[in-house]
CSV table of C-alpha atoms in Angstrom, one decimal:
chain,number,residue,atom,x,y,z
A,1,MET,CA,32.6,-55.7,-101.1
A,2,ALA,CA,31.0,-55.5,-104.5
A,3,THR,CA,33.2,-52.9,-106.5
A,4,LEU,CA,32.2,-51.4,-109.9
A,5,LYS,CA,33.9,-53.7,-112.8
A,6,VAL,CA,33.5,-51.1,-116.1
A,7,PRO,CA,35.6,-47.7,-115.1
A,8,VAL,CA,33.2,-44.6,-116.3
A,9,SER,CA,34.1,-43.5,-118.8
A,10,ALA,CA,32.7,-41.3,-122.3
A,11,SER,CA,30.9,-44.1,-123.5
A,12,ASP,CA,28.7,-43.1,-120.0
A,13,HIS,CA,26.0,-41.6,-119.8
A,14,ARG,CA,27.3,-38.2,-117.4
A,15,GLN,CA,25.6,-35.5,-115.8
A,16,GLY,CA,27.6,-33.3,-113.7
A,17,SER,CA,31.0,-31.9,-113.6
A,18,ALA,CA,33.7,-33.2,-115.4
A,19,HIS,CA,35.9,-32.1,-111.9
A,20,ALA,CA,33.5,-33.3,-109.4
A,21,LYS,CA,35.3,-36.1,-106.3
A,22,VAL,CA,32.3,-38.5,-105.9
A,23,THR,CA,31.1,-40.7,-109.0
A,24,LEU,CA,27.8,-41.5,-108.3
A,25,VAL,CA,27.1,-44.9,-111.0
A,26,GLU,CA,23.3,-46.3,-111.0
A,27,PHE,CA,22.5,-49.3,-112.6
A,28,GLY,CA,18.4,-48.9,-113.2
A,29,ASP,CA,15.7,-50.1,-114.7
A,30,TYR,CA,12.6,-47.6,-116.3
A,31,GLU,CA,9.9,-49.8,-115.3
A,32,CYS,CA,11.4,-51.2,-111.4
A,33,PRO,CA,9.1,-49.4,-108.8
A,34,TYR,CA,12.1,-48.9,-106.8
A,35,CYS,CA,14.4,-47.4,-109.2
A,36,GLY,CA,11.4,-44.9,-110.1
A,37,LEU,CA,11.6,-43.9,-106.2
A,38,ALA,CA,15.3,-44.0,-106.5
A,39,TYR,CA,15.5,-41.0,-109.7
A,40,TRP,CA,13.9,-38.4,-106.8
A,41,VAL,CA,16.5,-38.9,-105.1
A,42,VAL,CA,19.3,-38.8,-106.6
A,43,LYS,CA,17.4,-35.6,-108.4
A,44,LYS,CA,18.1,-34.6,-104.5
A,45,LEU,CA,21.6,-35.6,-104.4
A,46,GLN,CA,22.6,-33.9,-107.0
A,47,GLN,CA,21.0,-30.5,-106.0
A,48,HIS,CA,22.8,-30.7,-102.7
A,49,PHE,CA,26.7,-32.2,-103.8
A,50,ARG,CA,26.5,-29.9,-106.8
A,51,ASP,CA,29.4,-29.8,-108.8
A,52,ASP,CA,30.7,-32.1,-106.5
A,53,LEU,CA,28.9,-35.4,-107.9
A,54,LEU,CA,29.3,-37.1,-111.2
A,55,PHE,CA,25.6,-38.9,-112.2
A,56,VAL,CA,26.5,-42.1,-114.1
A,57,PHE,CA,22.8,-44.2,-115.4
A,58,ARG,CA,24.3,-47.7,-116.8
A,59,ASN,CA,21.2,-49.6,-118.5
A,60,PHE,CA,19.8,-53.1,-116.0
A,61,PRO,CA,16.1,-54.0,-117.9
A,62,LEU,CA,14.9,-57.0,-116.2
A,63,THR,CA,13.7,-57.5,-119.0
A,64,THR,CA,11.5,-61.3,-117.7
A,65,ALA,CA,10.2,-59.0,-114.6
A,66,HIS,CA,9.1,-55.6,-116.4
A,67,PRO,CA,8.0,-56.0,-120.6
A,68,HIS,CA,8.5,-52.3,-121.6
A,69,ALA,CA,11.8,-51.8,-119.9
A,70,MET,CA,14.3,-52.9,-122.8
A,71,ALA,CA,11.8,-50.5,-125.7
A,72,ALA,CA,12.3,-47.3,-122.6
A,73,ALA,CA,16.1,-48.3,-121.9
A,74,VAL,CA,16.0,-48.6,-126.4
A,75,THR,CA,14.0,-45.4,-126.3
A,76,ALA,CA,17.3,-43.5,-123.6
A,77,GLU,CA,19.4,-44.5,-125.5
A,78,TYR,CA,17.9,-43.4,-129.1
A,79,ALA,CA,16.9,-39.7,-127.5
A,80,GLY,CA,21.0,-40.3,-126.2
A,81,SER,CA,22.2,-40.4,-129.4
A,82,ARG,CA,20.9,-37.3,-130.5
A,83,GLY,CA,21.8,-35.8,-127.5
A,84,PHE,CA,18.2,-35.4,-125.3
A,85,PHE,CA,19.5,-38.9,-122.9
A,86,TRP,CA,19.1,-36.9,-120.1
A,87,GLU,CA,15.3,-35.1,-120.8
A,88,ALA,CA,13.8,-39.1,-122.2
A,89,HIS,CA,15.9,-40.6,-118.6
A,90,ASP,CA,13.8,-38.0,-117.3
A,91,GLU,CA,10.4,-37.9,-119.1
A,92,LEU,CA,10.5,-42.5,-118.2
A,93,TYR,CA,11.5,-42.0,-115.0
A,94,GLU,CA,8.8,-38.9,-114.2
A,95,ASN,CA,5.7,-40.8,-116.1
A,96,GLN,CA,6.4,-44.2,-115.1
A,97,ASP,CA,3.1,-45.2,-114.7
A,98,ARG,CA,2.1,-45.0,-118.5
A,99,LEU,CA,5.0,-46.4,-119.8
A,100,GLY,CA,4.5,-48.0,-123.6
A,101,PRO,CA,4.2,-47.3,-127.2
A,102,PRO,CA,3.2,-44.0,-127.0
A,103,LEU,CA,5.1,-42.7,-124.4
A,104,PHE,CA,8.2,-43.6,-126.3
A,105,ARG,CA,6.6,-42.2,-129.8
A,106,ALA,CA,5.9,-38.2,-127.7
A,107,ILE,CA,9.2,-38.5,-125.9
A,108,ALA,CA,10.8,-38.8,-129.4
A,109,LEU,CA,8.9,-36.1,-130.6
A,110,LYS,CA,8.8,-33.5,-128.2
A,111,HIS,CA,12.8,-33.2,-128.7
A,112,GLY,CA,11.8,-33.0,-132.2
A,113,LEU,CA,13.6,-36.8,-133.1
A,114,SER,CA,12.1,-38.8,-135.1
A,115,ASP,CA,9.2,-41.8,-134.4
A,116,GLU,CA,9.9,-43.5,-137.2
A,117,GLU,CA,13.7,-44.2,-136.0
A,118,LEU,CA,13.2,-44.5,-133.3
A,119,TYR,CA,10.3,-47.4,-134.3
A,120,LEU,CA,13.4,-48.9,-136.4
A,121,ALA,CA,15.5,-48.5,-133.7
A,122,MET,CA,13.8,-51.1,-131.6
A,123,GLN,CA,13.1,-53.8,-135.4
A,124,ASP,CA,16.6,-53.6,-135.3
A,125,GLY,CA,17.9,-54.0,-131.6
A,126,THR,CA,20.0,-50.8,-132.9
A,127,TYR,CA,21.0,-50.0,-129.1
A,128,VAL,CA,20.7,-53.7,-127.3
A,129,PRO,CA,24.3,-54.4,-127.3
A,130,LYS,CA,24.8,-50.8,-125.6
A,131,ILE,CA,22.4,-51.6,-123.2
A,132,LYS,CA,23.2,-55.3,-123.1
A,133,SER,CA,26.9,-54.8,-122.6
A,134,ASP,CA,25.8,-52.2,-119.5
A,135,PHE,CA,23.6,-55.4,-117.7
A,136,ASN,CA,27.1,-57.6,-118.3
A,137,GLY,CA,29.0,-55.0,-116.6
A,138,GLY,CA,26.6,-54.6,-114.0
A,139,VAL,CA,26.1,-58.4,-113.2
A,140,ARG,CA,29.7,-58.9,-112.9
A,141,SER,CA,30.1,-56.1,-110.8
A,142,GLY,CA,27.5,-57.4,-108.0
A,143,VAL,CA,24.9,-55.9,-109.6
A,144,ASN,CA,22.2,-58.4,-107.8
A,145,GLY,CA,18.9,-56.2,-107.9
A,146,THR,CA,17.5,-52.5,-109.3
A,147,PRO,CA,18.0,-49.6,-108.5
A,148,ALA,CA,22.2,-50.8,-107.9
A,149,PHE,CA,24.2,-47.6,-106.7
A,150,TYR,CA,28.2,-47.0,-106.0
A,151,ILE,CA,29.5,-44.8,-105.2
A,152,ASP,CA,32.9,-43.8,-106.2
A,153,GLY,CA,33.3,-47.6,-108.0
A,154,LEU,CA,32.0,-49.3,-104.4
A,155,ARG,CA,28.7,-50.6,-104.0
A,156,TYR,CA,26.1,-49.0,-101.5
A,157,ASP,CA,24.3,-51.4,-100.1
A,158,GLY,CA,22.4,-49.3,-97.8
A,159,ALA,CA,18.5,-48.2,-99.3
A,160,PRO,CA,18.6,-45.7,-102.4
A,161,GLU,CA,17.0,-43.4,-99.7
A,162,PHE,CA,18.4,-39.2,-99.3
A,163,THR,CA,20.0,-38.8,-95.9
A,164,GLU,CA,22.0,-42.6,-95.9
A,165,MET,CA,23.1,-41.9,-99.7
A,166,SER,CA,24.5,-38.2,-98.9
A,167,GLN,CA,26.4,-39.8,-95.8
A,168,MET,CA,28.2,-42.3,-97.7
A,169,ILE,CA,28.8,-39.4,-100.3
A,170,GLU,CA,30.3,-36.8,-97.5
A,171,LEU,CA,32.1,-40.3,-96.7
A,172,SER,CA,34.0,-40.0,-99.9
A,173,LEU,CA,34.0,-36.4,-100.1
A,174,VAL,CA,36.0,-36.4,-96.2
A,175,ARG,CA,38.6,-39.3,-97.9
A,176,GLY,CA,39.0,-37.8,-101.7
B,1,MET,CA,21.7,-97.3,-80.7
B,2,HIS,CA,17.6,-97.3,-83.2
B,3,THR,CA,17.5,-96.6,-86.5
B,4,SER,CA,14.9,-93.7,-85.2
B,5,GLU,CA,18.3,-92.4,-83.1
B,6,LEU,CA,20.8,-92.9,-85.0
B,7,ASP,CA,18.2,-90.5,-88.1
B,8,ASP,CA,17.9,-88.6,-85.2
B,9,ALA,CA,21.9,-87.8,-84.4
B,10,LYS,CA,22.4,-87.1,-87.7
B,11,GLU,CA,19.9,-84.9,-88.0
B,12,LYS,CA,21.3,-82.4,-85.4
B,13,ASN,CA,24.2,-82.9,-86.7
B,14,ASP,CA,23.0,-81.9,-89.7
B,15,ASP,CA,22.2,-78.8,-88.1
B,16,LEU,CA,25.5,-78.5,-86.6
B,17,VAL,CA,27.4,-77.7,-90.3
B,18,GLN,CA,28.4,-74.4,-90.4
B,19,GLY,CA,28.9,-73.8,-94.1
B,20,PRO,CA,28.1,-75.3,-97.5
B,21,LEU,CA,29.8,-78.2,-98.9
B,22,SER,CA,32.7,-76.8,-100.7
B,23,ALA,CA,34.7,-77.1,-103.9
B,24,GLY,CA,36.3,-80.9,-104.5
B,25,THR,CA,33.7,-82.8,-102.4
B,26,VAL,CA,31.6,-84.8,-105.0
B,27,ALA,CA,27.8,-83.2,-105.3
B,28,PRO,CA,25.4,-85.2,-103.3
B,29,ASP,CA,23.1,-86.5,-105.3
B,30,PHE,CA,18.9,-86.3,-104.8
B,31,THR,CA,15.6,-86.5,-106.3
B,32,LEU,CA,13.4,-84.0,-106.0
B,33,TYR,CA,9.7,-83.1,-107.3
B,34,ALA,CA,10.2,-80.3,-109.8
B,35,THR,CA,6.7,-79.9,-111.1
B,36,PRO,CA,3.8,-81.2,-108.9
B,37,ASP,CA,3.9,-84.9,-111.4
B,38,GLN,CA,7.7,-84.5,-112.7
B,39,GLN,CA,10.6,-84.9,-110.5
B,40,LEU,CA,14.2,-84.4,-111.0
B,41,SER,CA,18.2,-85.4,-110.4
B,42,LEU,CA,20.5,-83.6,-110.0
B,43,ARG,CA,22.7,-87.0,-111.7
B,44,GLU,CA,20.7,-86.5,-115.2
B,45,LEU,CA,22.0,-83.3,-115.7
B,46,LYS,CA,25.6,-84.7,-115.3
B,47,GLY,CA,28.3,-83.8,-118.6
B,48,ASN,CA,27.9,-80.1,-118.2
B,49,PRO,CA,27.2,-78.0,-115.1
B,50,ALA,CA,24.8,-77.0,-112.6
B,51,ILE,CA,23.2,-73.7,-110.9
B,52,LEU,CA,22.3,-74.7,-107.8
B,53,ALA,CA,20.3,-71.6,-106.0
B,54,PHE,CA,18.4,-72.6,-102.3
B,55,TYR,CA,16.8,-70.5,-101.3
B,56,PRO,CA,15.1,-68.8,-98.2
B,57,ALA,CA,11.0,-69.0,-99.6
B,58,ASP,CA,8.8,-68.3,-102.4
B,59,TRP,CA,6.7,-65.1,-102.7
B,60,THR,CA,9.7,-63.1,-100.4
B,61,SER,CA,10.7,-59.7,-102.1
B,62,VAL,CA,10.0,-58.3,-105.1
B,63,CYS,CA,12.6,-56.0,-107.1
B,64,GLY,CA,15.6,-55.9,-107.2
B,65,ASP,CA,15.1,-60.1,-106.3
B,66,GLN,CA,18.0,-63.1,-107.3
B,67,LEU,CA,15.6,-65.7,-109.6
B,68,THR,CA,14.4,-62.4,-110.7
B,69,LEU,CA,18.1,-61.8,-112.1
B,70,TYR,CA,18.2,-65.3,-112.1
B,71,ASN,CA,16.1,-65.6,-115.3
B,72,GLN,CA,17.1,-62.5,-117.1
B,73,LEU,CA,20.4,-64.2,-116.8
B,74,LEU,CA,19.1,-67.9,-118.4
B,75,PRO,CA,20.9,-66.8,-121.9
B,76,THR,CA,23.6,-65.8,-120.5
B,77,PHE,CA,24.6,-69.6,-118.2
B,78,ARG,CA,22.6,-71.0,-121.4
B,79,GLU,CA,26.1,-70.4,-122.6
B,80,TYR,CA,28.3,-71.9,-120.2
B,81,GLY,CA,25.8,-75.1,-120.7
B,82,ALA,CA,24.7,-75.0,-117.6
B,83,THR,CA,21.2,-75.7,-115.7
B,84,LEU,CA,20.1,-73.1,-112.6
B,85,LEU,CA,18.1,-74.9,-110.4
B,86,GLY,CA,16.0,-72.7,-107.3
B,87,ILE,CA,15.7,-74.8,-104.7
B,88,SER,CA,13.8,-74.6,-101.3
B,89,VAL,CA,11.3,-75.8,-99.1
B,90,ASP,CA,8.5,-74.5,-100.3
B,91,SER,CA,5.9,-77.3,-102.0
B,92,ALA,CA,5.7,-78.2,-105.7
B,93,TRP,CA,1.9,-76.1,-105.6
B,94,CYS,CA,4.0,-73.2,-104.5
B,95,HIS,CA,6.9,-72.8,-106.2
B,96,GLN,CA,4.3,-73.8,-109.2
B,97,ALA,CA,2.0,-70.2,-108.7
B,98,PHE,CA,5.3,-68.7,-107.5
B,99,ALA,CA,7.2,-69.4,-111.1
B,100,LYS,CA,4.0,-69.2,-112.9
B,101,ASP,CA,3.7,-65.1,-111.4
B,102,ARG,CA,7.2,-64.5,-111.8
B,103,ASN,CA,7.9,-65.8,-116.0
B,104,PHE,CA,10.9,-68.1,-114.3
B,105,HIS,CA,11.1,-70.3,-117.4
B,106,PHE,CA,14.3,-72.2,-115.2
B,107,SER,CA,12.6,-75.2,-112.5
B,108,LEU,CA,12.2,-74.4,-108.8
B,109,LEU,CA,12.9,-77.9,-106.7
B,110,ALA,CA,10.2,-78.7,-103.7
B,111,ASP,CA,12.6,-80.1,-101.0
B,112,PHE,CA,9.4,-80.2,-99.2
B,113,GLU,CA,9.2,-84.3,-97.7
B,114,PRO,CA,11.0,-84.3,-95.4
B,115,LYS,CA,11.4,-81.5,-95.4
B,116,GLY,CA,15.1,-79.7,-95.7
B,117,ALA,CA,16.8,-82.8,-96.0
B,118,VAL,CA,18.8,-81.9,-99.6
B,119,ALA,CA,19.1,-78.5,-98.4
B,120,ARG,CA,20.6,-80.4,-95.2
B,121,GLN,CA,23.1,-82.5,-97.0
B,122,TYR,CA,24.6,-79.4,-98.8
B,123,GLY,CA,25.6,-77.3,-94.9
B,124,ALA,CA,22.3,-75.0,-96.8
B,125,TYR,CA,19.6,-75.4,-94.3
B,126,GLU,CA,18.8,-73.4,-91.6
B,127,PRO,CA,16.9,-75.3,-88.2
B,128,HIS,CA,16.0,-71.6,-86.0
B,129,LEU,CA,13.7,-70.9,-88.9
B,130,GLY,CA,13.2,-74.1,-91.2
B,131,VAL,CA,14.1,-72.4,-94.5
B,132,CYS,CA,16.7,-72.7,-96.7
B,133,LYS,CA,20.3,-70.8,-96.3
B,134,ARG,CA,21.3,-68.7,-99.6
B,135,ALA,CA,23.3,-71.0,-100.8
B,136,LEU,CA,25.1,-71.4,-104.1
B,137,PHE,CA,26.7,-74.3,-105.2
B,138,VAL,CA,28.2,-74.4,-109.0
B,139,ILE,CA,28.9,-78.0,-109.9
B,140,ASP,CA,30.9,-79.0,-112.6
B,141,LYS,CA,29.8,-81.5,-115.5
B,142,GLU,CA,31.7,-84.7,-113.5
B,143,GLY,CA,29.7,-84.2,-110.8
B,144,VAL,CA,31.6,-82.4,-108.2
B,145,ILE,CA,31.1,-78.5,-106.7
B,146,ALA,CA,33.4,-76.5,-108.6
B,147,TRP,CA,32.4,-73.1,-106.2
B,148,SER,CA,30.2,-72.5,-103.5
B,149,TYR,CA,28.8,-69.3,-100.8
B,150,ILE,CA,26.1,-68.9,-98.5
B,151,SER,CA,24.7,-64.8,-98.3
B,152,PRO,CA,23.9,-63.8,-95.2
B,153,MET,CA,19.7,-64.1,-95.5
B,154,ALA,CA,18.8,-60.3,-95.7
B,155,ILE,CA,21.7,-60.3,-98.7
B,156,ASN,CA,20.9,-61.1,-102.6
B,157,PRO,CA,24.1,-62.7,-103.0
B,158,GLY,CA,23.9,-61.4,-107.1
B,159,ALA,CA,25.7,-63.4,-109.6
B,160,ASP,CA,29.0,-62.3,-109.8
B,161,GLY,CA,30.3,-65.2,-107.5
B,162,ILE,CA,28.5,-68.0,-110.4
B,163,LEU,CA,30.3,-66.2,-113.5
B,164,ASP,CA,33.0,-66.8,-112.2
B,165,ALA,CA,33.2,-70.2,-111.4
B,166,LEU,CA,31.2,-71.0,-114.4
B,167,ASP,CA,34.7,-68.8,-116.3
B,168,ALA,CA,37.2,-70.7,-114.1
B,169,LEU,CA,35.4,-73.8,-115.3
B,170,ALA,CA,35.5,-73.4,-119.1
B,171,ASN,CA,38.9,-72.2,-119.0
B,172,SER,CA,40.2,-75.6,-116.8
B,173,SER,CA,38.1,-77.6,-119.1
B,174,GLN,CA,40.0,-76.5,-122.1
B,175,SER,CA,43.7,-76.5,-120.8
B,176,THR,CA,42.5,-79.9,-120.0
B,177,PRO,CA,44.1,-82.8,-122.4
B,178,THR,CA,41.7,-84.6,-124.4
């Protein structure tokens, strides 16, 4: 069974209680429509499990298939460097049908960030090493497409839908 | 026994091959169409590793597709000097349309006529469905299979096994006295 080869650490984008009993890691691509659907499933899981669930998002942009995936990931990472990662992450998925420079710029401006800095970050590839590092760790962990989920380090091979995922999380909770 | 009967018997025997050709086996050479008017032979790749990815059919499921992942990993494969080849029983024309649609930058070989002949040689043919199995082979620079794996038809095997095999090849070539 595929396992997460890069452990969750302080360099990850984490959402939820540090004392959570179960960790859910997603490898996602902002332009992947299946990730767009899974985004709402994760939200529901977070509401359901509350402090029992720690959610971690890692980048897995399939740029040869999705032309906006890298720029979207850079936008989230840039916002993250200024303390707005999850806001940008949510706005990207919630506006997936209009990914592109105007949306990226609007997200930066909405949080009082500089669209010029974002543009420079895109030009300079400032966040590309971090994004590639997420990607490579995913490939080594057996990520075979997006979205890919790991529940307490074990790849979840079912469909990204609430009932099945919550059952697997429950199992992990029971195991402690 | 006539030649045709021999061929039939061989075909039946090949279909019974359970697993893929295993590590240490010399990779059977083949020549297949990479485009409607260009052929590619495995022996042309000698001197560098090759990755053969047999897969059931063009135009199968979209997001998280195995070949999309491999397409994304082409720069990584290149770091090992490795060439990736996709192989299925679809025709060169079908491959051409599929590769263009998905923006693939590696060759898709047509194991089209005689259908599945190369896949059979590698133990990577699914006779009941008439398609290739989802089989991976990493071949070393001498043309010997270094690693092979068959994934269940519905499960995308990802690329971790390929990268581990390429790592092992790179490490062994470093430790080999020159």
